[in-house]
GROMACS .gro file of C-alpha atoms in nm:
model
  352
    1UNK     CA    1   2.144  -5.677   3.667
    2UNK     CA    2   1.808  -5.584   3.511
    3UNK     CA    3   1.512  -5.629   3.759
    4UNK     CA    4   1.238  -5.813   3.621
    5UNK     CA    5   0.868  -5.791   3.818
    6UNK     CA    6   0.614  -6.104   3.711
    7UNK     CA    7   0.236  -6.151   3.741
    8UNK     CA    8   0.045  -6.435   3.789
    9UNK     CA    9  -0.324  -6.438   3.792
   10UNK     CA   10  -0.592  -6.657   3.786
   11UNK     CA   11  -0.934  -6.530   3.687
   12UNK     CA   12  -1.238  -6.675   3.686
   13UNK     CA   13  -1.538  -6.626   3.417
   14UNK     CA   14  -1.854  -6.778   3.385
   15UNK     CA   15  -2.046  -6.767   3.037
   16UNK     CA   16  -1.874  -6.578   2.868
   17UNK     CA   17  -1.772  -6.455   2.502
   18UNK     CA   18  -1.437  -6.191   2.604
   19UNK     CA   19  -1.201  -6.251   2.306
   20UNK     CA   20  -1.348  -6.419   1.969
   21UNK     CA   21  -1.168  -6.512   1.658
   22UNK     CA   22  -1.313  -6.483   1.282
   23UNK     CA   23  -1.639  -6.631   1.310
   24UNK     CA   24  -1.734  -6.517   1.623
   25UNK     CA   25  -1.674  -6.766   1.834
   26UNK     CA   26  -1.464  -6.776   2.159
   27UNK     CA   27  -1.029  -6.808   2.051
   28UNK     CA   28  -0.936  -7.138   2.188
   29UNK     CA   29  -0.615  -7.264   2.202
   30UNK     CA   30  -0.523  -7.667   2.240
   31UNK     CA   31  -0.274  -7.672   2.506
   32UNK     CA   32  -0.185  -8.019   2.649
   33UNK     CA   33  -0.397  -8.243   2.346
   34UNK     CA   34  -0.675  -8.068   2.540
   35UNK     CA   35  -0.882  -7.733   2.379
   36UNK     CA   36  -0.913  -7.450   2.588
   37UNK     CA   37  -1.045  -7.116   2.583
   38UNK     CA   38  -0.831  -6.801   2.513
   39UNK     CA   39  -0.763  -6.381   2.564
   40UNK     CA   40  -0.524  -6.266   2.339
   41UNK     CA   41  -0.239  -6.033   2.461
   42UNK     CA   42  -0.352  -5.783   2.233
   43UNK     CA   43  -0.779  -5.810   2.394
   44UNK     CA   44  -0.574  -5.776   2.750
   45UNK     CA   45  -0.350  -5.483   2.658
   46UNK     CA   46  -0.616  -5.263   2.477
   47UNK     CA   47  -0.889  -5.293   2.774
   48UNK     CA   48  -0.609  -5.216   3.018
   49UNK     CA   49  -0.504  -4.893   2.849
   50UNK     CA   50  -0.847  -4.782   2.778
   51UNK     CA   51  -0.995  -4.877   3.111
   52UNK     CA   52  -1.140  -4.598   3.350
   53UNK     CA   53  -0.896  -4.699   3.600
   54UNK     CA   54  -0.609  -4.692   3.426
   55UNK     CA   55  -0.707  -4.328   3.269
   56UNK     CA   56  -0.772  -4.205   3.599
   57UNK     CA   57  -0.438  -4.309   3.732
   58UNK     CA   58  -0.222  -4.172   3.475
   59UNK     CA   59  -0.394  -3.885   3.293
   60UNK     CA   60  -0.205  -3.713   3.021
   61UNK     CA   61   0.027  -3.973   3.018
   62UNK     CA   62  -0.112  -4.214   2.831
   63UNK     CA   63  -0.066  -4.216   2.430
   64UNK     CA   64  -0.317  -4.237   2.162
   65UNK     CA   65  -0.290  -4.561   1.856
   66UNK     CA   66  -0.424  -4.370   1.519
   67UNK     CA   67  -0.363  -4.356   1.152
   68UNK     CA   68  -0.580  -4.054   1.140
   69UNK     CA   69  -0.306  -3.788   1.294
   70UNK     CA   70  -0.290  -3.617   0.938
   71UNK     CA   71  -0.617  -3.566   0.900
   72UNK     CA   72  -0.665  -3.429   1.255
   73UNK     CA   73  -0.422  -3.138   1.135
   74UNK     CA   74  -0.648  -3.129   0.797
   75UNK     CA   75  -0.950  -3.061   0.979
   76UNK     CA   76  -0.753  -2.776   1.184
   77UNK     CA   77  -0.650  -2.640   0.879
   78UNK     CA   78  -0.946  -2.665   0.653
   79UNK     CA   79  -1.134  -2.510   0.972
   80UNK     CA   80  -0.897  -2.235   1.023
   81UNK     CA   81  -0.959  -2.165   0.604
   82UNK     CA   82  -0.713  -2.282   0.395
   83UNK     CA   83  -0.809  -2.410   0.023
   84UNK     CA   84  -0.807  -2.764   0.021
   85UNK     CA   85  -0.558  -2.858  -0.211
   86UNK     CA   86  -0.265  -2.660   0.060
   87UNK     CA   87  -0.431  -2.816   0.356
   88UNK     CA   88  -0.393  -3.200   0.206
   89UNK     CA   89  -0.069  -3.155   0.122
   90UNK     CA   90   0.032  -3.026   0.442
   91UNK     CA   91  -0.156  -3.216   0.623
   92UNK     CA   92  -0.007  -3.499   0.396
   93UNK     CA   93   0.393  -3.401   0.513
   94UNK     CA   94   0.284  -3.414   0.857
   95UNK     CA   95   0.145  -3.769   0.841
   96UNK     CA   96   0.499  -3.852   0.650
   97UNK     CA   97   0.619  -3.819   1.036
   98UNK     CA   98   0.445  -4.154   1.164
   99UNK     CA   99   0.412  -4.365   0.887
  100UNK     CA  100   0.351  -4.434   0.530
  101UNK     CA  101   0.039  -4.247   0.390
  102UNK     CA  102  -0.259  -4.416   0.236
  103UNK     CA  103  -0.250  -4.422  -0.112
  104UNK     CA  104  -0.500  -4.250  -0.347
  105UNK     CA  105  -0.709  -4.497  -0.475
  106UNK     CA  106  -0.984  -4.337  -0.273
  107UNK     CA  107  -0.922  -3.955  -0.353
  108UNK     CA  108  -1.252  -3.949  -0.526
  109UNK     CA  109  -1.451  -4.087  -0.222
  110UNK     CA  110  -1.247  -3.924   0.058
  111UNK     CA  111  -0.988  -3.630  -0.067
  112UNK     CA  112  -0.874  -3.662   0.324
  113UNK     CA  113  -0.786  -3.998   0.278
  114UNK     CA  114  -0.389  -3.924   0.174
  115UNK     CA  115  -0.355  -3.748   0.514
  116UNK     CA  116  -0.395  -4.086   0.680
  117UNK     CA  117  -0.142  -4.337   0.716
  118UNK     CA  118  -0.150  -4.699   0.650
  119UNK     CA  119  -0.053  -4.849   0.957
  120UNK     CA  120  -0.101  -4.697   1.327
  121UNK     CA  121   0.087  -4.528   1.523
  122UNK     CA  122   0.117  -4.491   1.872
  123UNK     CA  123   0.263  -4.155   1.966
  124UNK     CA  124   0.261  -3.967   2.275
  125UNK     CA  125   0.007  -3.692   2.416
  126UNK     CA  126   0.332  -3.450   2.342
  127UNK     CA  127   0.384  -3.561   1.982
  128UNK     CA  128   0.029  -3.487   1.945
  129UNK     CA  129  -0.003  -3.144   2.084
  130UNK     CA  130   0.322  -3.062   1.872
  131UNK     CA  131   0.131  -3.148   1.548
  132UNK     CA  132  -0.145  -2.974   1.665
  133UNK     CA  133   0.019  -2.664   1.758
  134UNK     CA  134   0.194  -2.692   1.419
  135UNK     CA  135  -0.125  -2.712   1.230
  136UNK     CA  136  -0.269  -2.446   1.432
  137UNK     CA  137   0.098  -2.221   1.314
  138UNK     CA  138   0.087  -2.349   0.934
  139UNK     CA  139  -0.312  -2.190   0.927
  140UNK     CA  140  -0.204  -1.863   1.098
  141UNK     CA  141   0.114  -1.783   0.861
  142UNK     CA  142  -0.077  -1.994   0.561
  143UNK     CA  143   0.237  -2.182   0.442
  144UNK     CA  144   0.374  -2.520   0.418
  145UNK     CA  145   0.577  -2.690   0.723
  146UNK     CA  146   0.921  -2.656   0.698
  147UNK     CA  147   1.178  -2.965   0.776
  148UNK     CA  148   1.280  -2.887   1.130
  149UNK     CA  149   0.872  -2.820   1.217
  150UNK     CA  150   0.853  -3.147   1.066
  151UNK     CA  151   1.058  -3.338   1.336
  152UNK     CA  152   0.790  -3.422   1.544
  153UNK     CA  153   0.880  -3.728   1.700
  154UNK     CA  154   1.023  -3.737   2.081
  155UNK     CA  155   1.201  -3.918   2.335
  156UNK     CA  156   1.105  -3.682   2.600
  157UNK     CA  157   0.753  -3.696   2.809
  158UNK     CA  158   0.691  -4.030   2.667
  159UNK     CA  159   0.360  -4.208   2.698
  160UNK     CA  160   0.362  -4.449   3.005
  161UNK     CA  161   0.132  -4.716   2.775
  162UNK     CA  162   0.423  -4.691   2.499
  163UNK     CA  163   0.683  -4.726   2.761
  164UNK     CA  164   0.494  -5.069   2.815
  165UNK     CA  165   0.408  -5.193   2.515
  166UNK     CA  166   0.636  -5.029   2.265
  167UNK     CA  167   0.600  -4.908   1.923
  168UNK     CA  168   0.747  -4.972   1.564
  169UNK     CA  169   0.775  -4.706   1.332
  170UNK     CA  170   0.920  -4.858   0.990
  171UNK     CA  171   1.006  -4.509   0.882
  172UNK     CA  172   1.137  -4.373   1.179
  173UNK     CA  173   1.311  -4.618   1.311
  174UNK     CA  174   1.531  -4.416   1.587
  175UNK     CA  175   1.204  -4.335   1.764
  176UNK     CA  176   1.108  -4.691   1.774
  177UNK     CA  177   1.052  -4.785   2.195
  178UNK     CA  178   1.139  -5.143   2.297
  179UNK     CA  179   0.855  -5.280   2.516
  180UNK     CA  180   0.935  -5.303   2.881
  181UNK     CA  181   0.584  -5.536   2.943
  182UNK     CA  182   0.524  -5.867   2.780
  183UNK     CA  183   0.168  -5.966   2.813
  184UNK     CA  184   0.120  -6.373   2.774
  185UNK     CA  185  -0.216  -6.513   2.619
  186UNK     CA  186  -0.448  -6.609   2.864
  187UNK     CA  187  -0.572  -6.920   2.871
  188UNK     CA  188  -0.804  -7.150   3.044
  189UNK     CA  189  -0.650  -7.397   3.312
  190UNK     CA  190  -0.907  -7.678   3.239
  191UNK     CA  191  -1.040  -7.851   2.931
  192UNK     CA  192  -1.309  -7.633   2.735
  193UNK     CA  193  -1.661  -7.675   2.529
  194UNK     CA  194  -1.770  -7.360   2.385
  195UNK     CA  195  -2.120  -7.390   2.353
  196UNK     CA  196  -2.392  -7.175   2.138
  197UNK     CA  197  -2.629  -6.958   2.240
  198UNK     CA  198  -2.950  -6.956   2.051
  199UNK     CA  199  -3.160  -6.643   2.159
  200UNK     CA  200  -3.441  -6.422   1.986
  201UNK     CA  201  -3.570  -6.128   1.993
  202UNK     CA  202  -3.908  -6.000   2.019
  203UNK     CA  203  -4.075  -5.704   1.826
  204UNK     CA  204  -4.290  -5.528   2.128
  205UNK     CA  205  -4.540  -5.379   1.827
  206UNK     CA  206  -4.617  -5.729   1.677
  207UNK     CA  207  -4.946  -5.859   1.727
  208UNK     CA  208  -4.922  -6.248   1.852
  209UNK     CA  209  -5.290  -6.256   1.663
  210UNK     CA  210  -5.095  -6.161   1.409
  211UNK     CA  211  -4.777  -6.328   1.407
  212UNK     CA  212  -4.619  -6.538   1.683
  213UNK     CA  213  -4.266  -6.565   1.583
  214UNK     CA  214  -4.022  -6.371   1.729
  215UNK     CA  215  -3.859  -6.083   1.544
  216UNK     CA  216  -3.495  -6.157   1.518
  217UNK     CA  217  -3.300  -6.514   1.565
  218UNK     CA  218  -2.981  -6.552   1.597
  219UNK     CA  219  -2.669  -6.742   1.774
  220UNK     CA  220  -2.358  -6.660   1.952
  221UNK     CA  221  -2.075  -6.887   2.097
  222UNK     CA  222  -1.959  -6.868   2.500
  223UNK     CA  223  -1.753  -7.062   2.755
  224UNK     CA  224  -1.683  -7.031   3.118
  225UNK     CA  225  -1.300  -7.095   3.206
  226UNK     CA  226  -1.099  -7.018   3.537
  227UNK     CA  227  -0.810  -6.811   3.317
  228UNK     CA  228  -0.434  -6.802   3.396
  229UNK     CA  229  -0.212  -6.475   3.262
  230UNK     CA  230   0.123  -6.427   3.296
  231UNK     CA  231   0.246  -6.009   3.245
  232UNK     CA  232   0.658  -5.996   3.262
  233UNK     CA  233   0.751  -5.587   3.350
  234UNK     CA  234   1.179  -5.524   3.262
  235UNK     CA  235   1.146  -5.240   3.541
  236UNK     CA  236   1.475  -5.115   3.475
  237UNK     CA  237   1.379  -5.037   3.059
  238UNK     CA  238   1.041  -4.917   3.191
  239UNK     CA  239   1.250  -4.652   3.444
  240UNK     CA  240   1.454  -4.577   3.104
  241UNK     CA  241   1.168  -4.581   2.867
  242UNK     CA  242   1.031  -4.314   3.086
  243UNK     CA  243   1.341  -4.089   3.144
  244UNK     CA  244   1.418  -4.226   3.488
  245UNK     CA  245   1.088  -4.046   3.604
  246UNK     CA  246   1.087  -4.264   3.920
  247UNK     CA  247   0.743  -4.145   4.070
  248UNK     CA  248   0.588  -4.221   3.714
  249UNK     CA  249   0.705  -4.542   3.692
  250UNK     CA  250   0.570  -4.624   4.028
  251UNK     CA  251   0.217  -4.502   3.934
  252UNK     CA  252   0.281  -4.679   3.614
  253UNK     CA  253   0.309  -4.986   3.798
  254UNK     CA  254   0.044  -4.995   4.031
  255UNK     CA  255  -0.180  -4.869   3.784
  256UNK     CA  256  -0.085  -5.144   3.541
  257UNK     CA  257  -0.122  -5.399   3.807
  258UNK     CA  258  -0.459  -5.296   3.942
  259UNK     CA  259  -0.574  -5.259   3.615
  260UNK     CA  260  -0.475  -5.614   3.531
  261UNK     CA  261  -0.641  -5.768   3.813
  262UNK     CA  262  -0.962  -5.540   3.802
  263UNK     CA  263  -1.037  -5.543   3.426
  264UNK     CA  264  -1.210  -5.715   3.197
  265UNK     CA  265  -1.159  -5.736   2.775
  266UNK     CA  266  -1.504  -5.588   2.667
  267UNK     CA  267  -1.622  -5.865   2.388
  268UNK     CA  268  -1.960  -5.940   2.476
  269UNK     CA  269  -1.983  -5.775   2.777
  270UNK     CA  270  -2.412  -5.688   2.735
  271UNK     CA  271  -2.475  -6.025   2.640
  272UNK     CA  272  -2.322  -6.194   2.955
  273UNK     CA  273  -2.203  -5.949   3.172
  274UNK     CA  274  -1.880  -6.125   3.216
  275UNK     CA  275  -1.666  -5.910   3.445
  276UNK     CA  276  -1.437  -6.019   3.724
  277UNK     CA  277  -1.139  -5.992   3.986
  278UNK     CA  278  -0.867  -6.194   3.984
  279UNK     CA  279  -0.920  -6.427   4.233
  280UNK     CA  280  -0.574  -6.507   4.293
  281UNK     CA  281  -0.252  -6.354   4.194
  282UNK     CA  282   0.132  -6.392   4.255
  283UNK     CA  283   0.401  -6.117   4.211
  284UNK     CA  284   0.771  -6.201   4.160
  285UNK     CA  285   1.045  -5.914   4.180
  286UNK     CA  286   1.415  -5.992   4.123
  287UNK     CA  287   1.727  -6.016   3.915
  288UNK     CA  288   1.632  -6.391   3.802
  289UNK     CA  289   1.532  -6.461   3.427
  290UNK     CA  290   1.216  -6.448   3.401
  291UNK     CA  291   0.946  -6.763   3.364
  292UNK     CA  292   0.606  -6.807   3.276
  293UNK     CA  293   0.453  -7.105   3.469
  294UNK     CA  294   0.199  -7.194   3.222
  295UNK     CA  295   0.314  -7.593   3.263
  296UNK     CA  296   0.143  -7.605   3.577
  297UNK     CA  297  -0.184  -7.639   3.377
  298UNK     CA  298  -0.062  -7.838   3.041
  299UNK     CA  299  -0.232  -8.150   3.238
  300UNK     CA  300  -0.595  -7.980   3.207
  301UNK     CA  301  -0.795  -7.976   3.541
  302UNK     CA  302  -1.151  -8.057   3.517
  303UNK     CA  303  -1.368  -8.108   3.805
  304UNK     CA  304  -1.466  -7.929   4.153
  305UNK     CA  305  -1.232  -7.702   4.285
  306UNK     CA  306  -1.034  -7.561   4.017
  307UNK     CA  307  -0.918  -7.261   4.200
  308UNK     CA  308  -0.740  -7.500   4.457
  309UNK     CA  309  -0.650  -7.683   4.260
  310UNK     CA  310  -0.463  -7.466   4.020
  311UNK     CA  311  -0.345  -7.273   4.336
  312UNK     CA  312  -0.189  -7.552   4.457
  313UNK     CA  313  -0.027  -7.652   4.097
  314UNK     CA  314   0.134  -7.338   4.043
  315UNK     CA  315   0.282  -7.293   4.355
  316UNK     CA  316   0.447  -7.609   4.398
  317UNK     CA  317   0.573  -7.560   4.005
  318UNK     CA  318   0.716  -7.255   4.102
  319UNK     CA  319   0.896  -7.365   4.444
  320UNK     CA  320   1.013  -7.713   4.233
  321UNK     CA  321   1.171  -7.438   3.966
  322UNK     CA  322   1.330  -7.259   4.229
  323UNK     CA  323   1.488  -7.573   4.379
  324UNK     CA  324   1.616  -7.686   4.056
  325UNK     CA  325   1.708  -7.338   3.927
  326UNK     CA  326   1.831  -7.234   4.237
  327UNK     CA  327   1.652  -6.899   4.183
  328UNK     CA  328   1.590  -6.613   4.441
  329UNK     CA  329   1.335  -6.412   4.343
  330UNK     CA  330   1.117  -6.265   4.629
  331UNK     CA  331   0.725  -6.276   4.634
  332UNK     CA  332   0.386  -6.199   4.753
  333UNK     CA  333   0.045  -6.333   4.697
  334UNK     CA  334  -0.331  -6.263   4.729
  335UNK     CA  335  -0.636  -6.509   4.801
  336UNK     CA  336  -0.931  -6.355   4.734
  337UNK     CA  337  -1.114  -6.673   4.699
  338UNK     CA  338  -0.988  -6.730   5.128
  339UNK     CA  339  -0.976  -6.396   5.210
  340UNK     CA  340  -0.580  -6.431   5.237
  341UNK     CA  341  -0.358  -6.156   5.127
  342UNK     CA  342  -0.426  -5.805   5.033
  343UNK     CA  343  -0.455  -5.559   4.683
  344UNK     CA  344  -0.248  -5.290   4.818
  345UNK     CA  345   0.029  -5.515   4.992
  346UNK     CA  346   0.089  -5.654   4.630
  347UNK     CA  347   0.108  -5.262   4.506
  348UNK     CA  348   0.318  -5.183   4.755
  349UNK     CA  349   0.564  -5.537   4.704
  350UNK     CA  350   0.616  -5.415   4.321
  351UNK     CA  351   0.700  -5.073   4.403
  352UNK     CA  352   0.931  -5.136   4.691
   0.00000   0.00000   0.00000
C-alpha cells in the first residue's frame, strides 16, 4: 500500500500582489459563484525550491530548470579555444541530450543560440557536472563527443526537487521522473476585491518652483486573503525517485514542509512586503487515498474571524469524510494563531 503524506495550510496575507496573471493584476479564481484570489502551483513550487531555506537544507541536491545547458558547454569550449564553428556544433550534440534545440532563425543575432534548447529542462547537479566535465574533455583532446559521452542522462544521485516535481523530456522519454508531490492552487477562503493601487513617484532633483508634479505615476492591483493550500507527497515514489536514500528523503521532507509553511512566492514583495507563516496547518500520513478539502471553503467566509472560522470548517469536513469514508489516516496539527501545536512535532509526525 503506497503511503501518502497531506498538507493543509492556511496562510494569511494582507495587501498583497504574490501571483499575477497577464495584466498584472492578482490571479483570481471564482470558486463557489464567489471570486477569490489565487497562487498558482507553479508561483508555490518555484519559491520553495529557490528559497534560502530550502537551499540550505539540501545543498547539492537540488537540480537546476535551463534551456541554456548547451551553451554553458559553448562558453567552456570557446574559453578553453576552440574555433567557433567546432564549439557550436558540439556544444549543439550535447544540448540534443535534454531537448530539442532552438532553431536558427537567430544565428545572425546570437551564433550561440542553436546550443540552446527550446523547452527547459530540469536535470540534476550530476547530469550537469557530467556535461561539464565533458566539455572540459572535448576542449582538452579538441574533438567532437562521441555517442556513449553523449549519454548523459541519469537515474542515479537524482535531484531531490525533481524527485518532487518531476520532469518530461519529449526526447528522452526513459529518463522522464513521475512527480511524487502534487502542489494544489492556493486560493483564498473568503470572497475577494482586488483593489488598485495608485502611487507616484517623486524626482528628489525637481524644483517644486519649478514643477510640482510628481515624476512617475502609475498603478498596481493587490488583495489581502487568508489562503488555503493543499501539497499531496506519494512517500513511497519519493523513497524510489530517490534510490531508497532513506535519510534524503527525510531531509527532503522536512525541508519541503518547512519551506511550505515559511515561504512566500516573491511577486511584489518591495511593494507590500507581503511575507508570512502559516498560521495553521494539518498533516495527514497513511495508506488512505488521498483528498484535498478545498469544499470546506466553496461557501466563501466573509467577516471577523476567518481563521476560526475556516479552522473550524475544515476540521469538521475532514472528521465528516472520515465517518463516511471510513478512513484511518493519522494526524497532527499546529495553531499558531493560539499558540497550540508545534513546527518540529509536525516534522517529526511526517518523518516517523
Amino acid at each position: 500500500m503506497t503511503t501518502f503524506i497531506q498538507l493543509h495550510m492556511l496562510t494569511a496575507y494582507p495587501a498583497a500582489n504574490l501571483n499575477r496573471d497577464d495584466t498584472g493584476a492578482p490571479k483570481t479564481v471564482v470558486l463557489g459563484g464567489s471570486t477569490r484570489l489565487r497562487i498558482s502551483s507553479q508561483s508555490l513550487k518555484r519559491a520553495w525550491r529557490k528559497s534560502d531555506l530550502f537551499e540550505e537544507a539540501l545543498a547539492g541536491h537540488i537540480g537546476t530548470r535551463t534551456g541554456r545547458i548547451g551553451r554553458e558547454a559553448a562558453k567552456i569550449l570557446l574559453d578553453s579555444g576552440i574555433n567557433k564553428k567546432d564549439a557550436i556544433a558540439w556544444a549543439k550534440s550535447i544540448a540534443e541530450c535534454f531537448g530539442k534545440p532552438k532553431t536558427e532563425k537567430e544565428k545572425d543575432k546570437d551564433p550561440l543560440i542553436e546550443t540552446e534548447t527550446e523547452q527547459l529542462a530540469h536535470v540534476s547537479p550530476v547530469e550537469m557536472e557530467a556535461v561539464t566535465t565533458l566539455a572540459q574533455k572535448l576542449a582538452m583532446e579538441n574533438r567532437a563527443p562521441t555517442a556513449d559521452e553523449l549519454e548523459l542522462l541519469r537515474h542515479d544521485r537524482m535531484a531531490v526537487d525533481i524527485a518532487l516535481f518531476g520532469r518530461m523530456l519529449a526526447s528522452k522519454p526513459a529518463y522522464n521522473i513521475e512527480a511524487a508531490c502534487q502542489v494544489a492552487h492556493a486560493f483564498g477562503v473568503g470572497e475577494t476585491v482586488v483593489e488598485d493601487d495608485f502611487f507616484t513617484a517623486v524626482d528628489d532633483l525637481r524644483n517644486e518652483s519649478d514643477d510640482a508634479g510628481a515624476g512617475h505615476l502609475g498603478e498596481t492591483g493587490f488583495g489581502a486573503a487568508l489562503f488555503y493550500t493543499y501539497v499531496c507527497i506519494d512517500r513511497d515514489l519519493l523513497t524510489q525517485n530517490l534510490n531508497n536514500d532513506m535519510d534524503l528523503v527525510n531531509r527532503t521532507l522536512r525541508a519541503l514542509t518547512e519551506t511550505a509553511l515559511k515561504v512566500s512566492p516573491t511577486g511584489k514583495q518591495n511593494s507590500f512586503a507581503s511575507r508570512a507563516y502559516a498560521s495553521w496547518t494539518l498533516a495527514e500520513k497513511g495508506t488512505d487515498q488521498p483528498r484535498s478539502l478545498a469544499a470546506a471553503f466553496y461557501s466563501p467566509i466573509n467577516g471577523t474571524n476567518q481563521i476560526d472560522t475556516a479552522v473550524t470548517r475544515i476540521t469538521q469536513l475532514r472528521q465528516n469524510m472520515n465517518q463516511v469514508y471510513g478512513q484511518q489516516s493519522e494526524c497532527i496539527d499546529f495553531n499558531a494563531d493560539q499558540g497550540k501545536g508545534s513546527l518540529v512535532a509536525v516534522l517529526d509526525f511526517i518523518c516517523s
